[in-house]
Tab-separated table of C-alpha atoms in Angstrom:
chain	number	residue	atom	x	y	z
W	4	MET	CA	6.107	-45.848	-41.250
W	5	PRO	CA	7.479	-44.346	-38.000
W	6	LYS	CA	5.163	-44.477	-35.194
W	7	GLU	CA	4.947	-40.488	-34.265
W	8	GLN	CA	5.223	-39.312	-30.348
W	9	SER	CA	3.316	-36.922	-29.191
W	10	ALA	CA	4.718	-33.795	-26.812
W	11	THR	CA	1.568	-33.345	-24.950
W	12	ARG	CA	1.357	-33.123	-21.298
W	13	GLU	CA	-0.886	-33.761	-18.832
W	14	ARG	CA	-1.760	-30.166	-17.144
W	15	GLN	CA	-1.400	-30.939	-13.076
W	16	ARG	CA	-2.733	-28.772	-10.857
W	17	THR	CA	-1.343	-25.731	-9.497
W	18	ASP	CA	-3.218	-25.131	-5.961
W	19	LEU	CA	-4.092	-21.001	-6.236
W	20	HIS	CA	-4.673	-18.914	-3.635
W	21	GLU	CA	-4.834	-14.988	-3.228
W	22	PRO	CA	-2.096	-13.238	-2.390
W	23	HIS	CA	-1.928	-12.229	0.914
W	24	ARG	CA	-2.760	-8.832	2.021
W	25	TYR	CA	-0.487	-6.193	3.763
W	26	LYS	CA	-3.109	-3.089	5.368
W	27	VAL	CA	-0.607	0.286	5.135
W	28	THR	CA	-1.177	2.281	8.629
W	29	ILE	CA	-0.031	6.650	8.362
W	30	TYR	CA	1.068	8.018	12.118
W	31	ASN	CA	0.561	11.368	13.513
W	32	ASP	CA	3.216	13.807	13.970
W	33	ASP	CA	3.820	17.234	15.394
W	34	PHE	CA	5.589	18.445	12.244
W	35	THR	CA	3.891	17.572	9.341
W	36	THR	CA	0.836	19.376	8.307
W	37	MET	CA	-2.201	18.586	7.163
W	38	LYS	CA	-2.208	19.972	3.780
W	39	PHE	CA	0.427	17.950	3.436
W	40	VAL	CA	-0.894	14.904	4.214
W	41	VAL	CA	-4.066	15.409	2.259
W	42	LYS	CA	-1.850	15.774	-0.394
W	43	VAL	CA	-0.063	12.299	0.564
W	44	LEU	CA	-3.653	10.418	0.268
W	45	VAL	CA	-4.954	12.130	-2.879
W	46	GLU	CA	-1.653	11.661	-4.863
W	47	VAL	CA	-0.508	8.143	-3.873
W	48	PHE	CA	-3.163	6.216	-2.213
W	49	PHE	CA	-5.486	7.804	-4.641
W	50	LYS	CA	-8.396	9.178	-2.162
W	51	SER	CA	-10.942	12.250	-2.909
W	52	GLU	CA	-10.405	14.905	-1.188
W	53	ALA	CA	-13.114	14.295	1.343
W	54	GLU	CA	-11.488	11.280	2.260
W	55	ALA	CA	-8.816	12.096	2.538
W	56	GLU	CA	-9.613	14.966	4.831
W	57	ALA	CA	-11.780	12.596	6.851
W	58	LEU	CA	-8.248	10.366	7.229
W	59	MET	CA	-6.308	13.387	7.970
W	60	LEU	CA	-8.959	14.017	10.643
W	61	GLN	CA	-8.829	11.079	12.321
W	62	VAL	CA	-5.148	10.476	11.927
W	63	HIS	CA	-4.829	13.696	14.408
W	64	HIS	CA	-6.991	12.750	16.595
W	65	SER	CA	-5.873	9.127	17.350
W	66	ASP	CA	-2.691	9.107	16.368
W	67	LYS	CA	-2.675	6.771	13.048
W	68	ALA	CA	-5.351	4.949	10.629
W	69	VAL	CA	-5.495	2.930	8.074
W	70	VAL	CA	-5.158	4.412	4.277
W	71	GLY	CA	-5.627	1.303	2.811
W	72	ILE	CA	-5.143	-3.033	2.019
W	73	TYR	CA	-2.826	-4.348	-0.749
W	74	THR	CA	-0.992	-7.188	-1.888
W	75	TYR	CA	2.537	-6.484	-0.780
W	76	ASP	CA	4.548	-4.866	-3.363
W	77	ILE	CA	1.459	-2.541	-3.392
W	78	ALA	CA	2.098	-1.991	0.014
W	79	VAL	CA	6.213	-1.511	0.130
W	80	SER	CA	5.474	1.103	-3.281
W	81	LYS	CA	2.779	3.219	-1.711
W	82	VAL	CA	4.410	3.688	1.417
W	83	GLN	CA	8.203	3.887	-0.322
W	84	LYS	CA	6.333	6.514	-2.363
W	85	ALA	CA	4.549	8.239	0.269
W	86	THR	CA	7.618	8.672	2.568
W	87	LEU	CA	9.993	9.696	-0.433
W	88	MET	CA	7.549	12.845	-1.076
W	89	ALA	CA	7.414	13.727	2.902
W	90	ARG	CA	11.426	13.395	3.226
W	91	GLU	CA	11.580	15.950	0.003
W	92	GLU	CA	9.462	18.217	1.618
W	93	ASN	CA	11.254	18.223	4.909
W	94	PHE	CA	8.434	16.380	6.943
W	95	PRO	CA	8.748	13.241	9.777
W	96	LEU	CA	5.875	11.648	8.091
W	97	ARG	CA	5.977	8.026	8.925
W	98	LEU	CA	4.031	5.247	7.038
W	99	THR	CA	4.167	1.327	7.563
W	100	TYR	CA	2.906	-1.907	6.519
W	101	GLU	CA	2.386	-5.013	7.905
W	102	PRO	CA	0.019	-8.002	7.128
W	103	GLU	CA	-3.541	-7.803	7.434
């Protein structure tokens, strides 16, 4: 009887690491309404109404605020979605993402 060969391999350990995180920042401008900024924070960043208003006031008084920290793909997606919403309403709202 022929000897059977096994098709199993030993698993090699791969080093897993947590993905890099990116902070999303929203900037103040003289044209975007406060109401629209709150809308973006609620709809895109899932902030509560109270938290969105507090962030909007922080942006208004200090010219920018970090609205969240996300993985790369999520940060890019949220910035693009918020920017698209602003352009559709003809607002120059600016958001950026950068490594934490």
